[in-house]
Amino acid sequence: MKRRILVTGGAGFLGSFLCERLLKDGHEVLCVDNFYTGSRDNLRSIAAHPNFELIRHDVCFPLYVEIDQIYNLACPASPIHYQHDPVQTTKTSVVGAINMLGLAKRTGARVLQASTSEIYGDPEVHPQTEDYWGRVNPIGRRSCYDEGKRCAETLFFDYRRQHNMPMKVARIFNTYGPRMRPDDGRVVSNFIVQALNGDPITIYGDGSQTRSFCYVDDLIEGLVKLMATSDDVTGPVNLGNPAEMTMRELAGLVIQMTGSKSEIVYKPLPSDDPRQRRPDITLAKQLLDWEPQVTPRVGLAKTIAYFGGKPANVVGVSAA
Ligand code: NAD
Ligand code: UDP
Ligand code: UDP
């Protein structure tokens, strides 16, 4: 059935792939973005599509449109970008969620929140299951993002309890792929751009911290499947690839796959950097019949190919 679907943050890395996918599925897509980290460039392949519409708008302000579904992705996701204007980051998560929930309440739309594994903070439970409440510093440099996203989850569940609205919460773990900005600052894009430029690969800390990386196509499939579940399914549901590795292993893999001569340099570990991260995706398998199909090697090869034509400088994070 053809639906009118709003994607906030639709000009960003994940949002642009989601818009493409929804158009391919035959829907009308309304993309709302303030271009804080996203760009029109990401939407080039769909800009002229007859079922696509783009509005420049900040989700911190009310939005009156008529839609059937909302994917709420608006929020900078890379530490350097979300820490650049931390107050705006919290506002985007919290006020943005209120506005999208208000919009969903008025229109009867089903609304999905792009939450994050940062909900779990620096976790004592490994791998992370959805019933783990997390260990998050409320006053550190990452807090604007972590606590903003936690508050957004609270709002989703309170709107559900107060107004019985159809809503879903996806907890997204580190996702990578083409269209990440070369200056995005996240580890996969940093390492690839550094390796391709022959610049030193910057490992923060001793590189023994782990992350589990999901390729963008797998993630988008998970989001679409979650949105399609019946109204009694709310989540939160972890979406990510359990293929866990240390940052040293990732650096080695990128150097090997690019054939780079880059050396590795060690930089201070940013504060509150989680030690380990791996999703338990049992729930996603059960509820959505979903699990990632793209191995890190295949996903990295596609991402390296994307950046191959687009080398650029890499931006770092301050340690304190
Ligand atoms: P991104 O920075 O590429 O995309 C975010 C988009 O939101 C950008 O287009 C940006 O311009 C837009 N935006 C920011 N503030 C806005 C505002 N106030 N109003 C309107 N638009 C605004 O990041 P991404 O990786 O595509 O992440 C998309 C969503 O997924 C985010 O909510 C992020 O928290 C979540 N997420 C991503 C990951 C990941 O690894 N990529 C992991 C967990 C959660
Ligand atoms: N809102 C919006 N679009 C709508 C309906 C509401 O942006 O179509 C905003 C509205 O500005 C409000 C917020 O969503 O601040 C929350 O709406 P809700 O109805 O839950 O709360 P109330 O308006 O009663 O404060
Ligand atoms: N990191 C790194 N070098 C970089 C960028 C990041 O070693 O150039 C580390 C970072 O300290 C963290 C991990 O890689 O331990 C993942 O960082 P990213 O910013 O991609 O995601 P997040 O910390 O939000 O999971």
Short mmCIF file of C-alpha atoms in Angstrom, two decimals, residues 65-263:
data_model
loop_
_atom_site.label_atom_id
_atom_site.label_comp_id
_atom_site.label_asym_id
_atom_site.label_seq_id
_atom_site.Cartn_x
_atom_site.Cartn_y
_atom_site.Cartn_z
CA VAL A 65 2.09 18.18 7.35
CA GLU A 66 -0.22 15.28 6.54
CA ILE A 67 1.54 11.92 6.64
CA ASP A 68 0.97 8.22 7.46
CA GLN A 69 4.37 7.31 8.90
CA ILE A 70 7.35 9.11 10.44
CA TYR A 71 10.94 7.90 10.68
CA ASN A 72 12.61 10.31 13.13
CA LEU A 73 16.32 10.31 12.26
CA ALA A 74 17.14 13.99 12.66
CA CYS A 75 20.19 14.35 14.94
CA PRO A 76 23.92 14.59 14.31
CA ALA A 77 25.43 11.18 15.07
CA SER A 78 29.19 11.68 15.01
CA PRO A 79 30.82 12.77 18.30
CA ILE A 80 32.62 15.75 16.71
CA HIS A 81 29.39 17.03 15.20
CA TYR A 82 27.08 16.38 18.15
CA GLN A 83 29.62 17.91 20.56
CA HIS A 84 30.09 21.02 18.40
CA ASP A 85 26.78 22.53 19.61
CA PRO A 86 25.72 20.25 22.47
CA VAL A 87 22.69 22.31 23.50
CA GLN A 88 21.31 22.10 19.97
CA THR A 89 21.96 18.33 20.05
CA THR A 90 19.83 17.87 23.17
CA LYS A 91 17.14 20.16 21.75
CA THR A 92 17.08 18.23 18.49
CA SER A 93 16.57 14.94 20.30
CA VAL A 94 14.11 16.13 22.93
CA VAL A 95 12.14 18.97 21.33
CA GLY A 96 12.39 17.20 17.97
CA ALA A 97 10.85 14.07 19.51
CA ILE A 98 8.04 16.10 21.12
CA ASN A 99 7.20 17.75 17.80
CA MET A 100 7.27 14.49 15.86
CA LEU A 101 5.15 12.79 18.52
CA GLY A 102 2.73 15.72 18.48
CA LEU A 103 2.56 15.45 14.70
CA ALA A 104 2.00 11.68 14.93
CA LYS A 105 -0.71 12.20 17.55
CA ARG A 106 -2.60 14.70 15.39
CA THR A 107 -2.31 12.73 12.14
CA GLY A 108 -2.57 9.20 13.59
CA ALA A 109 0.77 8.40 11.94
CA ARG A 110 2.97 5.55 13.08
CA VAL A 111 6.29 6.94 14.32
CA LEU A 112 9.70 5.27 14.59
CA GLN A 113 12.55 6.72 16.63
CA ALA A 114 16.17 6.22 15.55
CA SER A 115 17.62 5.60 18.99
CA THR A 116 21.12 4.39 19.63
CA SER A 117 23.41 1.96 21.41
CA GLU A 118 24.67 5.05 23.29
CA ILE A 119 21.63 4.45 25.49
CA TYR A 120 23.81 1.74 27.08
CA GLY A 121 26.73 4.14 27.70
CA ASP A 122 29.90 2.35 28.83
CA PRO A 123 28.16 -0.98 29.45
CA GLU A 124 28.72 -3.54 32.23
CA VAL A 125 26.53 -6.04 30.36
CA HIS A 126 28.03 -7.60 27.25
CA PRO A 127 26.65 -8.13 24.67
CA GLN A 128 23.96 -5.51 25.27
CA THR A 129 20.37 -6.72 25.58
CA GLU A 130 17.37 -4.38 25.37
CA ASP A 131 16.50 -4.90 29.06
CA TYR A 132 19.86 -3.46 30.19
CA TRP A 133 19.35 0.11 31.47
CA GLY A 134 22.82 1.35 30.67
CA ARG A 135 25.64 3.23 32.37
CA VAL A 136 25.63 6.79 31.12
CA ASN A 137 27.44 9.84 32.50
CA PRO A 138 24.77 12.58 32.70
CA ILE A 139 27.25 15.51 32.67
CA GLY A 140 30.05 14.54 30.27
CA ARG A 141 30.82 15.56 26.70
CA ARG A 142 28.83 12.68 25.22
CA SER A 143 25.82 13.36 27.47
CA CYS A 144 24.07 15.79 25.10
CA TYR A 145 23.68 12.90 22.68
CA ASP A 146 23.26 9.98 25.10
CA GLU A 147 20.84 11.70 27.48
CA GLY A 148 19.00 13.43 24.63
CA LYS A 149 18.37 10.06 23.02
CA ARG A 150 17.41 8.49 26.37
CA CYS A 151 14.90 11.29 27.00
CA ALA A 152 13.51 10.81 23.48
CA GLU A 153 12.89 7.14 24.28
CA THR A 154 11.12 8.20 27.49
CA LEU A 155 8.90 10.55 25.48
CA PHE A 156 8.05 7.82 22.97
CA PHE A 157 6.95 5.45 25.72
CA ASP A 158 5.06 8.18 27.61
CA TYR A 159 3.16 9.25 24.48
CA ARG A 160 2.37 5.59 23.96
CA ARG A 161 1.08 5.18 27.53
CA GLN A 162 -0.82 8.51 27.57
CA HIS A 163 -2.21 8.50 24.04
CA ASN A 164 -1.98 4.86 22.97
CA MET A 165 -0.07 5.80 19.82
CA PRO A 166 1.56 3.35 17.39
CA MET A 167 5.29 3.86 17.86
CA LYS A 168 8.59 1.96 17.56
CA VAL A 169 12.06 2.48 18.98
CA ALA A 170 15.13 1.09 17.18
CA ARG A 171 18.45 1.09 19.05
CA ILE A 172 20.96 1.42 16.25
CA PHE A 173 24.54 0.25 16.77
CA ASN A 174 27.53 1.67 14.84
CA THR A 175 26.58 1.71 11.17
CA TYR A 176 28.85 2.60 8.26
CA GLY A 177 28.87 2.74 4.49
CA PRO A 178 29.06 5.02 1.46
CA ARG A 179 27.90 8.63 1.96
CA MET A 180 29.49 9.03 5.38
CA ARG A 181 31.14 12.43 5.20
CA PRO A 182 34.92 12.30 4.75
CA ASP A 183 35.12 14.76 7.66
CA ASP A 184 32.44 12.91 9.62
CA GLY A 185 34.93 12.01 12.37
CA ARG A 186 33.59 8.51 12.99
CA VAL A 187 36.11 5.73 13.06
CA VAL A 188 35.33 3.85 9.83
CA SER A 189 35.38 6.94 7.62
CA ASN A 190 38.42 8.37 9.43
CA PHE A 191 40.48 5.19 9.02
CA ILE A 192 39.54 4.72 5.35
CA VAL A 193 40.22 8.34 4.39
CA GLN A 194 43.52 8.31 6.29
CA ALA A 195 44.56 5.02 4.68
CA LEU A 196 43.69 6.21 1.18
CA ASN A 197 45.56 9.49 1.69
CA GLY A 198 48.60 7.71 3.15
CA ASP A 199 48.13 9.75 6.34
CA PRO A 200 48.69 8.27 9.80
CA ILE A 201 45.78 6.19 11.10
CA THR A 202 44.64 7.77 14.37
CA ILE A 203 43.77 5.22 17.04
CA TYR A 204 42.32 6.82 20.18
CA GLY A 205 43.55 5.22 23.39
CA ASP A 206 45.34 1.88 23.03
CA GLY A 207 42.82 0.64 20.45
CA SER A 208 41.63 -2.27 22.58
CA GLN A 209 38.09 -0.82 22.83
CA THR A 210 35.56 -2.67 20.68
CA ARG A 211 32.67 -1.76 18.40
CA SER A 212 30.41 -3.89 16.19
CA PHE A 213 29.87 -2.46 12.74
CA CYS A 214 26.73 -2.85 10.66
CA TYR A 215 26.61 -2.11 6.93
CA VAL A 216 24.04 0.53 5.96
CA ASP A 217 21.92 -1.75 3.70
CA ASP A 218 21.35 -4.21 6.55
CA LEU A 219 20.39 -1.43 8.91
CA ILE A 220 17.85 0.10 6.50
CA GLU A 221 16.25 -3.31 6.02
CA GLY A 222 15.92 -3.61 9.81
CA LEU A 223 14.29 -0.18 10.14
CA VAL A 224 11.75 -0.92 7.39
CA LYS A 225 10.94 -4.30 8.92
CA LEU A 226 10.45 -2.76 12.35
CA MET A 227 8.11 -0.10 10.96
CA ALA A 228 6.06 -2.89 9.32
CA THR A 229 5.39 -4.75 12.59
CA SER A 230 1.94 -4.70 14.18
CA ASP A 231 0.96 -1.93 16.61
CA ASP A 232 1.68 -4.06 19.69
CA VAL A 233 5.42 -4.15 18.78
CA THR A 234 7.11 -1.07 20.21
CA GLY A 235 10.66 -2.21 20.93
CA PRO A 236 13.14 -1.01 21.89
CA VAL A 237 14.83 -3.36 19.44
CA ASN A 238 18.60 -3.54 18.92
CA LEU A 239 19.64 -3.25 15.26
CA GLY A 240 23.30 -3.88 14.54
CA ASN A 241 25.84 -6.44 13.43
CA PRO A 242 27.29 -8.53 16.28
CA ALA A 243 30.63 -8.79 14.41
CA GLU A 244 32.72 -7.19 17.16
CA MET A 245 36.30 -5.99 16.74
CA THR A 246 38.87 -3.81 18.46
CA MET A 247 39.85 -0.51 16.90
CA ARG A 248 43.34 -1.96 16.40
CA GLU A 249 41.81 -4.83 14.41
CA LEU A 250 39.75 -2.40 12.37
CA ALA A 251 42.84 -0.31 11.59
CA GLY A 252 44.70 -3.46 10.50
CA LEU A 253 41.82 -4.53 8.29
CA VAL A 254 41.53 -1.13 6.61
CA ILE A 255 45.30 -0.94 6.01
CA GLN A 256 45.27 -4.43 4.53
CA MET A 257 42.22 -3.84 2.34
CA THR A 258 43.44 -0.51 0.98
CA GLY A 259 47.04 -1.66 0.58
CA SER A 260 47.99 1.51 2.41
CA LYS A 261 51.46 2.37 3.69
CA SER A 262 49.96 4.47 6.51
CA GLU A 263 51.50 4.13 9.94
#
